[in-house]
Coordinates of C-alpha atoms in Angstrom, one line a residue:
Chain A
X12 CA 3.7 17.4 -45.4
X13 CA 1.1 14.9 -44.4
X14 CA 0.4 14.6 -40.7
X15 CA -0.8 11.2 -39.7
X16 CA -3.9 11.3 -37.6
X17 CA -5.5 8.3 -36.0
X18 CA -8.6 7.0 -37.8
X19 CA -10.5 7.5 -34.5
X20 CA -9.7 11.2 -34.5
X21 CA -10.7 11.6 -38.2
X22 CA -14.0 9.9 -37.3
X23 CA -14.5 12.4 -34.5
X24 CA -13.8 15.3 -36.8
X25 CA -16.3 14.1 -39.4
X26 CA -19.0 13.2 -36.9
X27 CA -18.6 16.6 -35.1
X28 CA -18.7 18.6 -38.2
X29 CA -21.7 16.6 -39.7
X30 CA -23.5 17.4 -36.4
X31 CA -22.7 21.1 -36.7
X32 CA -23.8 21.1 -40.4
X33 CA -27.2 19.6 -39.6
X34 CA -27.7 21.9 -36.6
X35 CA -26.9 25.0 -38.6
X36 CA -29.1 24.0 -41.5
X37 CA -32.3 23.8 -39.4
X38 CA -31.5 26.3 -36.7
X39 CA -34.2 28.9 -36.4
X40 CA -36.7 27.3 -38.8
X41 CA -40.1 26.4 -37.4
X42 CA -40.4 22.9 -38.9
X43 CA -36.7 22.2 -38.3
X44 CA -35.5 18.8 -39.2
X45 CA -38.9 17.9 -40.7
X46 CA -37.7 19.8 -43.8
X47 CA -35.5 16.8 -44.5
X48 CA -38.7 14.9 -45.3
X49 CA -40.8 17.8 -46.6
X50 CA -38.5 19.0 -49.3
X51 CA -38.1 15.7 -51.2
X52 CA -41.8 15.1 -50.7
X53 CA -42.5 18.4 -52.3
X54 CA -40.4 17.4 -55.4
X55 CA -42.3 14.1 -55.5
X56 CA -45.6 15.8 -55.5
X57 CA -44.6 18.1 -58.4
X58 CA -43.1 15.2 -60.5
X59 CA -46.1 13.0 -59.7
X60 CA -48.6 15.6 -61.0
X61 CA -46.3 16.3 -64.0
X62 CA -45.8 12.7 -65.1
X63 CA -49.2 11.1 -64.2
X64 CA -51.6 14.0 -65.1
X65 CA -49.9 16.2 -67.7
X66 CA -47.5 13.9 -69.5
X67 CA -48.5 10.5 -68.4
X68 CA -45.6 8.0 -68.3
X69 CA -47.8 5.1 -67.1
X70 CA -45.4 3.8 -64.5
X71 CA -47.1 1.9 -61.8
X72 CA -46.8 3.1 -58.2
X73 CA -45.3 6.3 -59.6
X74 CA -45.0 8.1 -56.2
X75 CA -42.9 5.3 -54.7
X76 CA -41.1 5.0 -58.0
X77 CA -39.9 8.6 -58.1
X78 CA -39.2 8.8 -54.4
X79 CA -37.0 5.7 -54.6
X80 CA -34.9 7.3 -57.3
X81 CA -35.0 10.9 -56.1
X82 CA -33.6 10.2 -52.6
X83 CA -30.3 8.6 -53.7
X84 CA -30.0 11.1 -56.5
X85 CA -30.5 14.1 -54.2
X86 CA -27.8 12.7 -51.8
X87 CA -25.4 12.6 -54.7
X88 CA -26.3 15.8 -56.4
X89 CA -26.5 18.0 -53.3
X90 CA -23.2 16.6 -52.0
X91 CA -21.3 17.3 -55.2
X92 CA -22.9 20.7 -55.6
X93 CA -22.2 22.0 -52.1
X94 CA -18.9 20.1 -52.1
X95 CA -17.6 22.3 -54.9
X96 CA -17.7 25.3 -52.5
X97 CA -17.0 23.5 -49.2
X98 CA -13.3 24.6 -48.9
X99 CA -14.2 28.2 -49.6
X100 CA -17.2 28.1 -47.2
X101 CA -14.9 26.6 -44.5
X102 CA -12.0 28.9 -45.1
X103 CA -11.1 29.1 -41.3
X104 CA -10.9 25.4 -41.0
X105 CA -8.8 25.0 -44.2
X106 CA -6.4 27.6 -42.7
X107 CA -6.2 25.8 -39.4
X108 CA -2.8 24.3 -38.7
X109 CA -2.7 20.5 -39.3
X110 CA -6.5 20.3 -39.9
X111 CA -7.2 17.2 -42.0
X112 CA -8.6 19.1 -44.9
X113 CA -9.6 16.1 -47.0
X114 CA -12.2 15.4 -44.3
X115 CA -14.3 18.4 -45.5
X116 CA -15.7 16.6 -48.6
X117 CA -16.4 13.6 -46.3
X118 CA -18.4 15.9 -44.0
X119 CA -20.5 17.1 -47.0
X120 CA -21.1 13.5 -48.1
X121 CA -21.9 12.5 -44.5
X122 CA -24.4 15.2 -43.8
X123 CA -26.2 14.7 -47.0
X124 CA -26.3 11.0 -46.3
X125 CA -27.9 11.8 -42.9
X126 CA -30.6 13.8 -44.8
X127 CA -31.1 10.8 -47.0
X128 CA -31.6 8.5 -44.0
X129 CA -34.0 11.0 -42.4
X130 CA -36.2 10.9 -45.5
X131 CA -35.9 7.2 -46.0
X132 CA -38.8 6.2 -43.6
X133 CA -41.2 8.0 -46.0
X134 CA -40.1 5.7 -48.8
X135 CA -40.7 2.7 -46.5
X136 CA -44.2 4.1 -45.9
X137 CA -44.9 4.6 -49.6
X138 CA -43.8 1.1 -50.5
X139 CA -45.7 -0.3 -47.5
X140 CA -48.9 1.4 -48.8
X141 CA -48.3 -0.2 -52.2
X142 CA -47.8 -3.5 -50.4
X143 CA -44.3 -4.2 -51.9
X144 CA -42.1 -4.6 -48.9
X145 CA -39.4 -7.3 -49.3
X146 CA -37.3 -7.3 -46.1
X147 CA -34.5 -9.6 -47.3
X148 CA -33.8 -7.4 -50.3
X149 CA -33.9 -4.3 -48.1
X150 CA -31.0 -5.7 -46.1
X151 CA -28.8 -5.3 -49.2
X152 CA -29.3 -1.5 -49.1
X153 CA -26.1 -0.8 -47.0
X154 CA -24.0 -2.4 -49.8
X155 CA -25.4 0.1 -52.3
X156 CA -24.9 2.9 -49.8
X157 CA -21.2 2.0 -49.6
X158 CA -20.7 2.1 -53.3
X159 CA -22.6 5.3 -53.7
X160 CA -20.7 6.9 -50.8
X161 CA -17.4 6.0 -52.4
X162 CA -18.4 7.4 -55.8
X163 CA -19.9 10.5 -54.3
X164 CA -16.9 11.1 -52.0
X165 CA -14.5 10.7 -55.0
X166 CA -16.4 13.3 -57.1
X167 CA -16.7 15.7 -54.1
X168 CA -13.0 15.5 -53.2
X169 CA -12.2 16.2 -56.9
X170 CA -14.6 19.2 -57.4
X171 CA -13.8 20.7 -54.0
X172 CA -10.1 21.0 -54.8
X173 CA -10.7 22.1 -58.4
X174 CA -13.3 24.5 -57.2
X175 CA -10.7 26.6 -55.3
X176 CA -8.2 26.7 -58.1
X177 CA -10.7 27.2 -60.8
X178 CA -13.7 29.0 -59.4
X179 CA -15.8 28.4 -62.6
X180 CA -16.3 24.8 -61.5
X181 CA -19.2 25.7 -59.3
X182 CA -21.1 27.4 -62.1
X183 CA -20.2 24.6 -64.6
X184 CA -21.6 22.1 -62.1
X185 CA -25.0 23.8 -62.0
X186 CA -25.5 23.0 -65.7
X187 CA -23.6 19.8 -65.6
X188 CA -25.7 18.3 -62.8
X189 CA -29.0 19.2 -64.6
X190 CA -27.8 17.4 -67.6
X191 CA -26.7 14.4 -65.5
X192 CA -30.1 14.4 -63.8
X193 CA -31.8 13.9 -67.2
X194 CA -29.3 11.3 -68.2
X195 CA -30.2 9.3 -65.1
X196 CA -33.4 7.3 -64.8
X197 CA -34.8 9.2 -61.8
X198 CA -38.3 10.1 -63.1
X199 CA -38.3 7.7 -66.1
X200 CA -38.0 3.9 -66.3
X201 CA -34.9 2.5 -67.8
X202 CA -36.7 -0.8 -68.5
X203 CA -38.8 0.9 -71.1
X204 CA -35.9 2.1 -73.1
X205 CA -34.7 0.0 -76.1
X206 CA -32.2 -2.5 -74.7
X207 CA -29.4 -1.4 -77.0
X208 CA -29.8 2.2 -75.7
X209 CA -30.3 1.0 -72.1
X210 CA -26.8 -0.6 -72.3
X211 CA -25.3 2.8 -72.6
X212 CA -26.6 3.7 -69.2
X213 CA -24.1 1.3 -67.7
X214 CA -21.6 4.0 -68.3
X215 CA -23.4 6.3 -65.9
X216 CA -22.6 5.2 -62.4
X217 CA -25.6 7.1 -61.0
X218 CA -27.9 5.2 -63.4
X219 CA -26.4 1.9 -62.1
X220 CA -26.8 3.0 -58.5
X221 CA -30.4 4.3 -58.9
X222 CA -31.3 1.0 -60.6
X223 CA -29.7 -0.9 -57.7
X224 CA -31.6 1.2 -55.2
X225 CA -34.9 0.5 -57.0
X226 CA -34.3 -3.2 -57.4
X227 CA -33.9 -3.4 -53.7
X228 CA -36.5 -1.0 -52.4
X229 CA -39.2 -1.2 -55.0
X230 CA -38.9 -4.6 -56.7
X231 CA -37.6 -6.6 -53.7
X232 CA -34.8 -8.3 -55.7
X233 CA -31.1 -8.2 -55.7
X234 CA -29.4 -5.5 -57.7
X235 CA -27.5 -6.2 -60.9
X236 CA -24.3 -7.3 -59.2
X237 CA -21.8 -7.2 -62.2
X238 CA -22.6 -3.5 -62.9
X239 CA -22.5 -2.6 -59.3
X240 CA -19.3 -4.4 -58.7
X241 CA -17.7 -2.8 -61.7
X242 CA -18.6 0.7 -60.4
X243 CA -17.4 -0.3 -56.9
X244 CA -14.0 -1.0 -58.3
X245 CA -14.0 2.1 -60.5
X246 CA -15.2 4.3 -57.6
X247 CA -12.4 3.1 -55.4
X248 CA -9.8 3.9 -58.1
X249 CA -11.5 7.3 -58.7
X250 CA -11.3 7.9 -54.9
X251 CA -7.6 7.2 -54.8
X252 CA -7.0 9.4 -57.9
X253 CA -9.0 12.3 -56.5
X254 CA -7.1 12.1 -53.2
X255 CA -3.9 12.4 -55.2
X256 CA -5.3 15.5 -57.0
X257 CA -6.4 16.9 -53.7
X258 CA -3.0 16.4 -52.1
X259 CA -1.3 18.0 -55.1
X260 CA -3.5 21.1 -55.0
X261 CA -3.6 21.3 -51.2
X262 CA -0.6 23.6 -50.7
X263 CA -1.9 25.9 -53.5
X264 CA -5.4 26.2 -52.2
X265 CA -4.4 26.8 -48.6
X266 CA -3.0 30.1 -49.9
X267 CA -5.9 30.8 -52.2
X268 CA -9.0 30.2 -50.1
Chain B
X25 CA 13.8 17.4 -32.2
X26 CA 10.4 19.1 -32.2
X27 CA 10.8 21.7 -34.9
X28 CA 13.3 21.7 -37.6
X29 CA 13.6 24.4 -40.3
X30 CA 16.1 23.9 -43.1
X31 CA 17.1 26.6 -45.6
X32 CA 13.5 27.7 -45.7
X33 CA 12.6 30.4 -48.3
X34 CA 9.2 31.7 -49.3
X35 CA 8.5 33.9 -52.3
X36 CA 5.2 35.6 -52.9
X37 CA 4.2 37.3 -56.1
X38 CA 2.8 40.8 -55.5
X39 CA 0.1 41.3 -58.1
X40 CA 0.4 44.3 -60.4
X41 CA -2.4 46.9 -60.0
X42 CA -5.4 46.4 -62.2
X43 CA -4.9 48.3 -65.5
X44 CA -6.5 51.7 -65.5
X45 CA -6.4 52.5 -69.2
X46 CA -6.8 50.5 -72.3
X47 CA -3.1 51.1 -73.1
X48 CA -2.0 49.6 -69.8
X49 CA -4.3 46.6 -70.3
X50 CA -2.8 46.0 -73.7
X51 CA 0.7 46.3 -72.2
X52 CA -0.2 43.7 -69.6
X53 CA -1.7 41.4 -72.1
X54 CA 1.5 41.4 -74.2
X55 CA 3.5 40.5 -71.1
X56 CA 1.0 37.6 -70.3
X57 CA 3.6 35.8 -68.2
X58 CA 4.2 38.6 -65.8
X59 CA 3.1 37.4 -62.4
X60 CA 3.9 40.6 -60.7
X61 CA 6.9 41.5 -58.5
X62 CA 8.5 38.8 -56.5
X63 CA 8.6 39.4 -52.8
X64 CA 10.8 37.2 -50.5
X65 CA 9.0 36.9 -47.2
X66 CA 11.7 34.4 -46.0
X67 CA 15.2 33.8 -47.2
X68 CA 17.3 30.8 -46.3
X69 CA 16.2 30.5 -42.7
X70 CA 17.5 27.5 -40.8
X71 CA 17.2 26.5 -37.1
X72 CA 16.2 23.6 -34.9
X73 CA 14.2 23.6 -31.7
X74 CA 14.5 20.7 -29.3
X75 CA 11.9 19.3 -27.0
X76 CA 10.9 21.6 -24.1
X77 CA 12.7 24.6 -25.5
X78 CA 10.9 28.0 -25.4
X79 CA 11.8 30.2 -28.2
X80 CA 10.7 33.8 -29.0
X81 CA 10.5 35.1 -32.5
X82 CA 11.0 38.9 -32.8
X83 CA 11.4 41.3 -35.6
X84 CA 9.7 44.4 -37.1
X85 CA 6.4 44.3 -39.0
X86 CA 6.9 42.5 -42.3
X87 CA 10.1 40.7 -41.1
X88 CA 8.6 37.3 -42.0
X89 CA 7.5 36.2 -38.6
X90 CA 4.0 35.2 -39.5
X91 CA 5.1 33.6 -42.8
X92 CA 7.5 31.5 -40.8
X93 CA 4.8 30.4 -38.3
X94 CA 2.4 29.6 -41.2
X95 CA 5.0 27.4 -42.9
X96 CA 5.9 25.6 -39.7
X97 CA 2.1 25.0 -39.3
X98 CA 1.9 23.4 -42.7
X99 CA -0.1 26.2 -44.2
X100 CA 1.3 26.8 -47.7
X101 CA 4.3 25.4 -49.6
X102 CA 7.8 26.7 -49.1
X103 CA 9.5 28.0 -52.2
X104 CA 12.5 26.1 -51.2
X105 CA 13.8 24.3 -48.1
X106 CA 11.5 22.7 -45.5
X107 CA 9.9 23.0 -42.1
X108 CA 9.1 19.9 -40.1
X109 CA 7.2 19.4 -36.8
X110 CA 6.7 16.4 -34.7
X111 CA 4.1 16.2 -31.9
X112 CA 0.7 17.5 -31.2
X113 CA 0.6 21.2 -31.9
X114 CA -1.7 23.9 -30.5
X115 CA -1.4 27.0 -32.5
X116 CA -2.9 30.3 -31.5
X117 CA -2.8 31.8 -34.9
X118 CA -6.4 32.4 -35.5
X119 CA -8.8 32.2 -32.6
X120 CA -12.4 30.9 -32.8
X121 CA -12.0 28.6 -35.7
X122 CA -15.2 26.7 -36.5
X123 CA -17.3 29.1 -34.5
X124 CA -20.8 29.7 -35.9
X125 CA -22.9 32.6 -34.6
X126 CA -26.2 30.6 -34.5
X127 CA -24.9 27.7 -32.4
X128 CA -24.7 27.9 -28.7
X129 CA -21.5 28.4 -26.8
X130 CA -21.6 24.7 -25.8
X131 CA -22.0 23.5 -29.4
X132 CA -19.2 25.8 -30.6
X133 CA -16.9 24.7 -27.8
X134 CA -17.3 21.0 -28.8
X135 CA -16.6 21.8 -32.5
X136 CA -13.6 24.0 -32.0
X137 CA -12.0 21.7 -29.4
X138 CA -12.3 18.7 -31.8
X139 CA -10.9 20.9 -34.6
X140 CA -8.1 21.9 -32.3
X141 CA -7.1 18.2 -32.0
X142 CA -9.0 16.7 -29.1
X143 CA -11.0 13.5 -29.3
X144 CA -14.7 13.9 -28.4
X145 CA -14.3 12.0 -25.2
X146 CA -11.5 14.3 -24.2
X147 CA -13.6 17.3 -24.8
X148 CA -16.4 15.9 -22.7
X149 CA -13.9 15.3 -19.8
X150 CA -12.5 18.8 -20.0
X151 CA -15.8 20.6 -20.8
X152 CA -16.3 22.0 -17.3
X153 CA -12.7 23.2 -17.0
X154 CA -12.9 25.0 -20.3
X155 CA -16.1 26.7 -19.4
X156 CA -14.8 27.8 -16.0
X157 CA -11.6 29.0 -17.6
X158 CA -13.5 31.1 -20.1
X159 CA -15.7 32.5 -17.3
X160 CA -19.0 32.1 -19.3
X161 CA -20.8 29.6 -17.2
X162 CA -24.0 31.6 -17.2
X163 CA -24.1 32.1 -21.0
X164 CA -22.8 28.8 -22.2
X165 CA -26.2 27.7 -23.7
X166 CA -26.9 31.1 -25.4
X167 CA -26.2 31.4 -29.1
X168 CA -22.8 32.8 -29.9
X169 CA -24.2 35.8 -31.8
X170 CA -25.3 37.2 -28.4
X171 CA -21.7 37.0 -27.0
X172 CA -19.6 40.1 -26.8
X173 CA -16.3 39.9 -28.7
X174 CA -14.5 39.5 -25.4
X175 CA -16.6 36.5 -24.5
X176 CA -15.9 34.9 -27.8
X177 CA -12.2 35.5 -27.5
X178 CA -12.2 34.0 -23.9
X179 CA -14.0 30.9 -25.1
X180 CA -11.7 30.5 -28.0
X181 CA -8.7 31.0 -25.8
X182 CA -10.0 28.6 -23.1
X183 CA -10.3 25.9 -25.7
X184 CA -6.8 26.5 -27.0
X185 CA -5.5 26.3 -23.5
X186 CA -6.9 22.9 -22.9
X187 CA -5.6 21.0 -25.9
X188 CA -2.6 19.4 -24.1
X189 CA -0.1 20.3 -26.8
X190 CA 3.5 19.0 -27.2
X191 CA 4.2 22.2 -29.0
X192 CA 2.5 25.6 -28.4
X193 CA 2.7 28.2 -31.1
X194 CA 1.5 31.7 -30.1
X195 CA 1.2 34.6 -32.5
X196 CA 1.0 37.7 -30.4
X197 CA -2.5 36.8 -29.4
X198 CA -2.1 37.0 -25.7
X199 CA -3.9 40.3 -25.2
X200 CA -7.3 38.8 -24.6
X201 CA -9.7 39.8 -21.8
X202 CA -9.1 41.8 -18.7
X203 CA -5.9 41.8 -16.7
X204 CA -7.1 39.0 -14.5
X205 CA -7.9 36.8 -17.5
X206 CA -4.5 37.6 -19.2
X207 CA -2.8 36.6 -16.0
X208 CA -4.6 33.3 -16.1
X209 CA -3.4 32.7 -19.7
X210 CA 0.2 33.7 -18.7
X211 CA 0.0 31.3 -15.7
X212 CA -1.3 28.5 -18.0
X213 CA 1.5 29.0 -20.4
X214 CA 4.0 28.9 -17.5
X215 CA 2.4 25.6 -16.5
X216 CA 2.8 24.3 -20.0
X217 CA 6.5 25.3 -19.9
X218 CA 7.2 23.5 -16.7
X219 CA 5.4 20.5 -18.0
X220 CA 8.0 20.4 -20.8
X221 CA 5.9 21.8 -23.7
X222 CA 7.9 23.3 -26.5
X223 CA 6.9 27.0 -26.9
X224 CA 7.2 29.1 -29.9
X225 CA 6.1 32.7 -29.3
X226 CA 5.9 35.6 -31.7
X227 CA 5.8 38.9 -29.9
X228 CA 6.7 42.6 -30.1
X229 CA 6.7 42.6 -26.3
X230 CA 10.4 42.1 -25.3
X231 CA 9.4 41.7 -21.6
X232 CA 7.1 38.8 -22.6
X233 CA 9.8 37.2 -24.7
X234 CA 12.4 37.5 -21.8
X235 CA 9.9 36.2 -19.3
X236 CA 8.9 33.0 -21.3
X237 CA 11.7 32.3 -23.6
X238 CA 15.3 31.1 -23.1
X239 CA 16.1 31.6 -26.7
X240 CA 15.2 34.1 -29.3
X241 CA 15.2 34.3 -33.1
X242 CA 15.5 37.7 -34.7
X243 CA 14.1 38.1 -38.2
X244 CA 14.7 41.0 -40.4
X245 CA 13.7 41.4 -44.0
X246 CA 13.0 37.7 -44.2
X247 CA 16.4 36.7 -42.9
X248 CA 17.5 35.2 -39.6
X249 CA 19.7 37.9 -38.1
X250 CA 20.3 36.4 -34.7
X251 CA 19.7 33.2 -32.9
X252 CA 20.8 33.1 -29.3
X253 CA 19.9 33.5 -25.6
X254 CA 16.7 35.5 -25.2
X255 CA 18.3 38.1 -22.9
X256 CA 21.0 39.0 -25.4
X257 CA 19.0 38.9 -28.6
X258 CA 16.1 41.0 -27.1
X259 CA 18.6 43.5 -25.6
X260 CA 20.4 43.9 -29.0
X261 CA 17.0 44.2 -30.7
X262 CA 15.9 46.9 -28.3
X263 CA 19.1 48.8 -28.8
X264 CA 19.1 48.6 -32.6
X265 CA 15.4 48.7 -33.6
X266 CA 13.5 50.5 -30.9
X267 CA 15.1 53.9 -31.3
X268 CA 15.0 53.3 -35.0
X269 CA 14.0 56.1 -37.4
X270 CA 11.7 55.0 -40.2
X271 CA 14.4 56.1 -42.7
X272 CA 16.8 53.2 -42.1
X273 CA 16.7 50.3 -44.4
X274 CA 16.8 46.6 -43.6
X275 CA 20.4 46.4 -44.8
X276 CA 21.5 49.0 -42.3
X277 CA 19.6 47.4 -39.4
X278 CA 21.1 44.0 -40.3
X279 CA 24.6 45.6 -40.5
X280 CA 24.2 47.2 -37.1
X281 CA 22.8 44.1 -35.5
X282 CA 25.7 41.9 -36.7
X283 CA 28.2 44.5 -35.5
X284 CA 26.6 44.7 -32.1
X285 CA 26.4 41.0 -31.6
X286 CA 30.0 40.5 -32.8
X287 CA 31.3 43.1 -30.4
X288 CA 29.4 41.4 -27.6
X289 CA 30.8 38.0 -28.5
X290 CA 34.3 39.5 -28.3
X291 CA 33.7 41.2 -25.0

């Protein structure tokens, strides 16, 4: 049975639970919400030392380069990873009568997007320091967010439902996401890979999205529209499909969480 | 029609105990398809509840009352048949849903009220009322982990009492707080009733059922034994079940109940 809820109410649910998520995350820590900036910055420092001093990749503006890829990647990766357990972590909500359960993956996607937004000013600072700010291109960023949000949400809905029925999913994801990270040009430059091989990266939506992010933030140009449009369409199909899977498994996982 | 239940059945599988010996493990592996023993929590239950009716569900432990409420509340899939509900439901099945120990009473209030079905603006408008009802004005900004269990329950209950439901489903959760607080909850439910809210109440307290309900459903062994005026059904229940020795089986109880109700119908 599907209970129709007004979209306004669904928005309230997501907004309230995203707020709760962010409050819980930083409650009691000394630096609080600053960690949203500090933890990606820490990763950048490590990768920067690794790939400029130890194994030099010779990519210009390397700090800004990694940061511009790492932020959207972290949004995706953290969402899917925590999304796999979100129904189990929120057992009491899942077992609440008429609670719109499909909103839980949206809450994970939303709260990780908030963390992304919080860390974004540092990227602006980094590209400002390198003197590469192109305002008109930056205005295209929301379009990329939309495509990435759709793709991330679709993946999260899928793994969250599967994660209850098959609990191995969480463990599998740990390895899977590591592999996906290396297959995505986060710390290396796709433009330096032989063109015939680079073509293959079009099959990886996260590669397409990271490239789009970089085009806009780092190089001040429009993203590669055809690839982005293709993945926008595929993502919306995937989203519809994952909702069908979620609905099918819903009755089963209510009894199993 | 607010709630309609048609030929509803629910079967659970009771898992076999984990094998103790290698031999048992082997035996279980051979019978890979064994899912355990079937257990029918509900069997072919049908009834309909109209708008503004107040109905009590009674029955012994394990009679299927909670399973029935869960299915009406869309938690789990019926094995056969269906349960349908129309209108905003407030269900007091589990209290304090969405509560987090490290957030303040205020933050928890907002979350759980939205989860219970209110818009954010509605919560803001009712905030003061909820806090006053819960009697925790002084502590509302303290983290929930510092609350006593009674305070937590009062807060949860206060939220549930301010959701403006069309249908209120209560699962024997009314014993919260001191006598005065309980009285407040009882008054509030009476208010709901006179406002035309449909009430579905599961209780072992026949006084309570008679007080709030005009109609009662008696479940026994997953089956609906009686459906009629609360006075009659609770009286019959008290006569058959309360002096009941543990030795009697469901079949005997059902038999007695049917006989009793039939003789009453004749009289």
